[in-house]
Coordinates of C-alpha atoms in Angstrom, one line a residue:
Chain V
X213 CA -11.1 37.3 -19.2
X214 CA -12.5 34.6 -21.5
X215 CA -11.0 31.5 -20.9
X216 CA -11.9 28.2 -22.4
X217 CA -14.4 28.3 -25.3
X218 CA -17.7 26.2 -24.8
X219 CA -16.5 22.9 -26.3
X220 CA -14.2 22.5 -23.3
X221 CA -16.9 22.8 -21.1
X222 CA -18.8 20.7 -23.1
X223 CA -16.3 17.7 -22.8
X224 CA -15.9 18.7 -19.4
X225 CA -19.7 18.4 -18.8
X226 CA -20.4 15.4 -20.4
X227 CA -17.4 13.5 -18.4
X228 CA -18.6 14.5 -15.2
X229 CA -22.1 12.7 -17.0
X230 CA -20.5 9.8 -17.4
X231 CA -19.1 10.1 -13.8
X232 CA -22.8 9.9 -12.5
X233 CA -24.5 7.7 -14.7
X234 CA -21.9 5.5 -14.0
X235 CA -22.2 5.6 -10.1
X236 CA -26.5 5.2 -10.8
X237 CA -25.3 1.8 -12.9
X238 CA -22.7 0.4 -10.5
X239 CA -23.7 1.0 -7.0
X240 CA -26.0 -0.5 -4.9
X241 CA -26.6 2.0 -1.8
X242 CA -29.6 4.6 -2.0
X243 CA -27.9 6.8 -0.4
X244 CA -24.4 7.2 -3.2
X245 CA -27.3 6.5 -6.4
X246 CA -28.6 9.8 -5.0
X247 CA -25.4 11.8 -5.1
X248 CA -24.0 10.3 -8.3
X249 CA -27.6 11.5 -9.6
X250 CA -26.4 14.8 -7.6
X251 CA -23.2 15.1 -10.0
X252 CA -25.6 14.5 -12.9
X253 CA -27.6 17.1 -12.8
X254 CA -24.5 19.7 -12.1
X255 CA -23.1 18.4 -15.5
X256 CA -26.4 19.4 -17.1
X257 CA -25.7 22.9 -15.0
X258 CA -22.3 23.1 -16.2
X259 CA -23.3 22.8 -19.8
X260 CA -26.5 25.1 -19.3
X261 CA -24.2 28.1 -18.1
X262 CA -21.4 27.3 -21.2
X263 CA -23.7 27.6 -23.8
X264 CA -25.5 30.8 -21.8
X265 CA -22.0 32.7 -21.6
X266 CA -21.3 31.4 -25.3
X267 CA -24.3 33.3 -26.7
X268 CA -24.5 35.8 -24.6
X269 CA -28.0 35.3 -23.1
X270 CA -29.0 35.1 -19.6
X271 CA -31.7 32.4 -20.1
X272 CA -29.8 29.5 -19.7
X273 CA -29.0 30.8 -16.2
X274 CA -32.4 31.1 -14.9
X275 CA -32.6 27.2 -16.8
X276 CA -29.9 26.3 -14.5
X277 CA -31.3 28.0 -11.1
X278 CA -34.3 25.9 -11.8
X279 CA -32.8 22.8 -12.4
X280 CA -31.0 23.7 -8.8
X281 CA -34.4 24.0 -7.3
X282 CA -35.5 20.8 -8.9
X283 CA -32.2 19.1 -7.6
X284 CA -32.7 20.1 -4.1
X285 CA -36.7 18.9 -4.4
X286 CA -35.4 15.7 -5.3
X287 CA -32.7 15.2 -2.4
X288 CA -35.1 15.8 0.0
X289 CA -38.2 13.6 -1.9
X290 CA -35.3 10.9 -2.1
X291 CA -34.3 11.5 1.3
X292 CA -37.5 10.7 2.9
X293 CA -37.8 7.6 0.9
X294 CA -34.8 6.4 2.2
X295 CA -35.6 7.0 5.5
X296 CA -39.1 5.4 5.1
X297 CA -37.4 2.3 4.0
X298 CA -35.0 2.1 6.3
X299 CA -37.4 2.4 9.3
X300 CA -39.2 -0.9 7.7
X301 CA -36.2 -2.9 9.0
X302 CA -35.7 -3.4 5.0
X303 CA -31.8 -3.9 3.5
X304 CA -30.5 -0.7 1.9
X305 CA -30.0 -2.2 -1.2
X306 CA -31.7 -1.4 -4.6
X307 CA -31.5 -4.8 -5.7
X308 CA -33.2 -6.5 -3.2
X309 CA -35.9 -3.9 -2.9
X310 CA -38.3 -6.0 -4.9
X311 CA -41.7 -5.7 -3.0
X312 CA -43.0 -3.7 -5.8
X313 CA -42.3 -5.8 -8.4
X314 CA -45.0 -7.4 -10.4
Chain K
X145 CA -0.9 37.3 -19.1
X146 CA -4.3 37.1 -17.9
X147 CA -5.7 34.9 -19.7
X148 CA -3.2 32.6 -19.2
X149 CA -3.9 33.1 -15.3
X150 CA -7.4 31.9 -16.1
X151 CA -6.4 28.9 -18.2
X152 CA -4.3 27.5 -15.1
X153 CA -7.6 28.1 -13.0
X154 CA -9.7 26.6 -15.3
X155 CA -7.7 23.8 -15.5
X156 CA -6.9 23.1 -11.8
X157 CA -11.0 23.2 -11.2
X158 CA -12.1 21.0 -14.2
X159 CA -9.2 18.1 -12.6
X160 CA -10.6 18.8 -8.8
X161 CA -14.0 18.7 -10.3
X162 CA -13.3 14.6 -12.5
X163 CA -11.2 13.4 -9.7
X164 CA -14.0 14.4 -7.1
X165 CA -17.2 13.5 -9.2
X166 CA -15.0 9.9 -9.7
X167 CA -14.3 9.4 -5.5
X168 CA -18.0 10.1 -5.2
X169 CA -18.2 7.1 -6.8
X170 CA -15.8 4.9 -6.0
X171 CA -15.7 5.6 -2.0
X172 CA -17.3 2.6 -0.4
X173 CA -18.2 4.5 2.9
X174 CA -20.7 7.2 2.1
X175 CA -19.5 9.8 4.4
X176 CA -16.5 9.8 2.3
X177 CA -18.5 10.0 -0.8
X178 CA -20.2 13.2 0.9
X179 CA -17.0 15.1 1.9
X180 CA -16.4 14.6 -2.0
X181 CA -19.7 15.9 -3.4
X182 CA -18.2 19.1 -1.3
X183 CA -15.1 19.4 -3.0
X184 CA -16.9 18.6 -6.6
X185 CA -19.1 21.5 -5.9
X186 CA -16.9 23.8 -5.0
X187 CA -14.8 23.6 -8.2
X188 CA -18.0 23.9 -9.7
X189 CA -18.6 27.2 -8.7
X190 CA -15.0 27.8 -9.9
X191 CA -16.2 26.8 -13.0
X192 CA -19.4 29.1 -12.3
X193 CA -17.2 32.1 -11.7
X194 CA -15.2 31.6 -14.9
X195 CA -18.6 31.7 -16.9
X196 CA -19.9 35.0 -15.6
X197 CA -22.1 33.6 -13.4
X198 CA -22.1 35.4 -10.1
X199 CA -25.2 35.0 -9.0
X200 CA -25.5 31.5 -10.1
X201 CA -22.0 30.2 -8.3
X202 CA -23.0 31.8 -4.9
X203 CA -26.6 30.5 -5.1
X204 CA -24.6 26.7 -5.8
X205 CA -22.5 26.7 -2.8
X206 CA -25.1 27.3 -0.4
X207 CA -28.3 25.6 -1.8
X208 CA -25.8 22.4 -2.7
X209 CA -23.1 22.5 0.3
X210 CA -25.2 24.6 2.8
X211 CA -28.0 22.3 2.7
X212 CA -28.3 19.4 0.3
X213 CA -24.9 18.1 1.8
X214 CA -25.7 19.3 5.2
X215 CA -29.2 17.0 4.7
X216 CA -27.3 13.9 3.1
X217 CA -24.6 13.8 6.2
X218 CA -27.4 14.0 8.4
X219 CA -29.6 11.0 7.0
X220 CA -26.1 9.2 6.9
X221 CA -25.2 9.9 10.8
X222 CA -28.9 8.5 11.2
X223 CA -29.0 5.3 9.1
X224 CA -25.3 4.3 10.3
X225 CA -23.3 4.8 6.8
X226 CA -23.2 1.1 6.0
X227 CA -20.4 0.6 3.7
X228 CA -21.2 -1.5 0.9
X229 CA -18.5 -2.6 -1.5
X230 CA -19.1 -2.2 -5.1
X231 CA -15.8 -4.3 -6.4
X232 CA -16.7 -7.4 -3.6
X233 CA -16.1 -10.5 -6.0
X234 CA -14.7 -9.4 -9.3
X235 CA -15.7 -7.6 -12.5
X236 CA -19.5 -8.8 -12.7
X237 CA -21.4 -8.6 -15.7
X238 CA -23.5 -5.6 -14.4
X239 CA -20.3 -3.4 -13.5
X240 CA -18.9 -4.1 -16.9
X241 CA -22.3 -3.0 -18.8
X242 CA -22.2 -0.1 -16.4
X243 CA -18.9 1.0 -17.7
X244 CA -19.6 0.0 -21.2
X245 CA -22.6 2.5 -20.8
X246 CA -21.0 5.1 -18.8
X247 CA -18.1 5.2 -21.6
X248 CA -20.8 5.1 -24.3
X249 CA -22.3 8.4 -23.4
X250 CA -18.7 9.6 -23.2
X251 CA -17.9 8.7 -26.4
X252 CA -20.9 10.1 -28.0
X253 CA -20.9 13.5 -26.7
X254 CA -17.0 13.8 -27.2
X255 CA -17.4 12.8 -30.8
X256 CA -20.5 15.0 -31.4
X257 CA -18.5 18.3 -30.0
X258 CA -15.4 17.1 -31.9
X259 CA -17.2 16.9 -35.3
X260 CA -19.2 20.4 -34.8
X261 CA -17.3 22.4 -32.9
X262 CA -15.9 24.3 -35.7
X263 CA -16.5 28.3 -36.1
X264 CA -19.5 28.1 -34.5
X265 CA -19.0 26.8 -31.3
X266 CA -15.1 28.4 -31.1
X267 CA -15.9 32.3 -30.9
X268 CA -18.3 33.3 -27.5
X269 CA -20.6 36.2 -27.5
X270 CA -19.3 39.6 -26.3
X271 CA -21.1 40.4 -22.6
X272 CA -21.9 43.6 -20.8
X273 CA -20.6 43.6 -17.3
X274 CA -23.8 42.9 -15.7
X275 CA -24.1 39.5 -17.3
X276 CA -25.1 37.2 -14.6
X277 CA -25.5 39.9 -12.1
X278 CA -28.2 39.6 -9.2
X279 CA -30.3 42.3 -10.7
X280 CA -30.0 41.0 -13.9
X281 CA -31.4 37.3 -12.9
X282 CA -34.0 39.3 -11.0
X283 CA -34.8 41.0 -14.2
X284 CA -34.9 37.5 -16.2
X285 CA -37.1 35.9 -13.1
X286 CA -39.6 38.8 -12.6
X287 CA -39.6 39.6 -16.5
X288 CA -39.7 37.1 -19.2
X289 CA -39.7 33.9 -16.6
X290 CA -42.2 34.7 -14.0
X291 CA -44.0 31.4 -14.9
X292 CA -40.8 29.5 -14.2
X293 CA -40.4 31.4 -10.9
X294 CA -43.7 31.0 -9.7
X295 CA -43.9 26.8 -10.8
X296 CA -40.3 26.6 -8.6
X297 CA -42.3 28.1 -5.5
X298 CA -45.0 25.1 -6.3
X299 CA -42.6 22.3 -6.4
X300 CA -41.0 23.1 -3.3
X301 CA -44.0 23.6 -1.2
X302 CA -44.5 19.8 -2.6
X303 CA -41.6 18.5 -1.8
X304 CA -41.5 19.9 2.1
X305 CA -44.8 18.6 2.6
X306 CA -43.9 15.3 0.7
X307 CA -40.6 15.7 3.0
X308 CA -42.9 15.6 6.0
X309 CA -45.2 12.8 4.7
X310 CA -42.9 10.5 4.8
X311 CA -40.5 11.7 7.5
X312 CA -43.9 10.9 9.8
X313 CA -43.4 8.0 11.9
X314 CA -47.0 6.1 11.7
X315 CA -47.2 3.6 14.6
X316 CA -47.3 0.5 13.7
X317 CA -50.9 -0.9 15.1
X318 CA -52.5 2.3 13.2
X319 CA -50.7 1.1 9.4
X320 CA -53.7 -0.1 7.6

């Protein structure tokens, strides 16, 4: 049971990349930045675990259960930002979010 | 015969897995765009499984769709799931830079594997059957990547007591 070699993955991987930086770019809602940010960081994962099961080595695993940690940090960091600024009667929108600008 | 088998697999997953990342996307109600992060990680795992990696796949579906999704749908029931609509009034400049870019990175990568992939990238690594195993990541943790291990425990006791931080409702005459 082999399957697909690594540069499948790869393309695969770097699609779904495209997916999220694309949804980061386009939209406007906190909430849909964070999960296209979500999809992001599983591409990384995706191409973490290809190259691990391509040489053989179980490193990139442990490199991807950390970058799952770090993902769920973030959601919930994010999260709480959210909610923050949406008890400040603010718009949920990133481009009128502009009190911090200089 | 079997590897045919997995082929099919692999290929069902890796459509589930662009068409769902895509609807996460494009869905202009993010409750919609939730139920799709579910169905993008679960042909993840798929994809997981495929790779060897048990431990790995199990430990995505229930960090990601046991709790991060669980959390999202949550602050989404809370703040009212506005809808807002990406395509309101035409191609704009920003959504065309944002596809130019998004296609860009595609392009790059795609390239990049295309050029290289030759011998080197064609021929995977021959794996005992414990690859990926639960005992084997908690050999890699405990062994070689304790440091990693005990920095992950760090950031998430930051993040729950960020969480908490700002998840405190401060009244409004006490706000300096």
């Amino acid at each position: 049971m082999t399957g697909p070699s690594v540069a499948a993955y790869l393309v695969v991987s770097v699609l779904l990349f495209a997916t999220g930086a694309f949804g980061v770019l386009i939209r406007r809602s906190p909430l849909i930045i964070l999960l296209a940010l979500e999809i992001m960081l599983n591409a990384g994962n995706l191409a973490l675990l290809a190259f691990s099961r391509h040489a053989g080595n179980g490193d990139g695993q442990i490199f991807a259960l950390t970058v799952m940690v770090v993902a769920a940090a973030e959601a919930v960091v994010g999260l709480g930002l959210i909610v923050a600024v949406s008890r400040q009667r603010v718009e949920l929108d990133v481009d009128r979010l502009t009190s911090l600008r200089g | 015969m079997e590897d045919f088998l997995v082929w099919v697999v692999w290929v069902l997953a890796a459509a589930a897995l662009l068409s769902s990342g895509i609807a996460v996307v494009l869905f202009s109600n993010p409750f919609f765009s939730a139920l799709a992060l579910i169905v993008n990680l679960a042909s993840l795992a798929v994809l997981y499984l495929i790779l060897a990696a048990e431990f790995v796949a199990a430990a995505q579906v229930l960090v990601y769709a046991g709790a991060i999704v669980v959390m999202f749908l949550f602050v989404i029931a809370y703040l009212g799931g506005r809808a807002d609509a990406p395509w309101a009034g035409g191609p704009t400049l920003q959504s065309v830079a944002a596809i130019v870019a998004a296609g860009a990175i595609a392009v790059e990568v795609v390239v990049v594997v295309a050029l290289k992939a030759g011998d080197r990238l064609a021929n995977a690594a021959e794996i005992p059957a414990t690859f990926g195993s639960p005992s084997e990541i908690g050999r890699l943790f405990l062994g070689p990547h304790l440091l990693a291990f005990e920095v992950t425990s760090i950031v998430l006791l930051v993040a729950a007591v960020g969480g908490v931080i700002l998840g405190t409702a401060v009244p409004r005459e006490r706000r300096g």
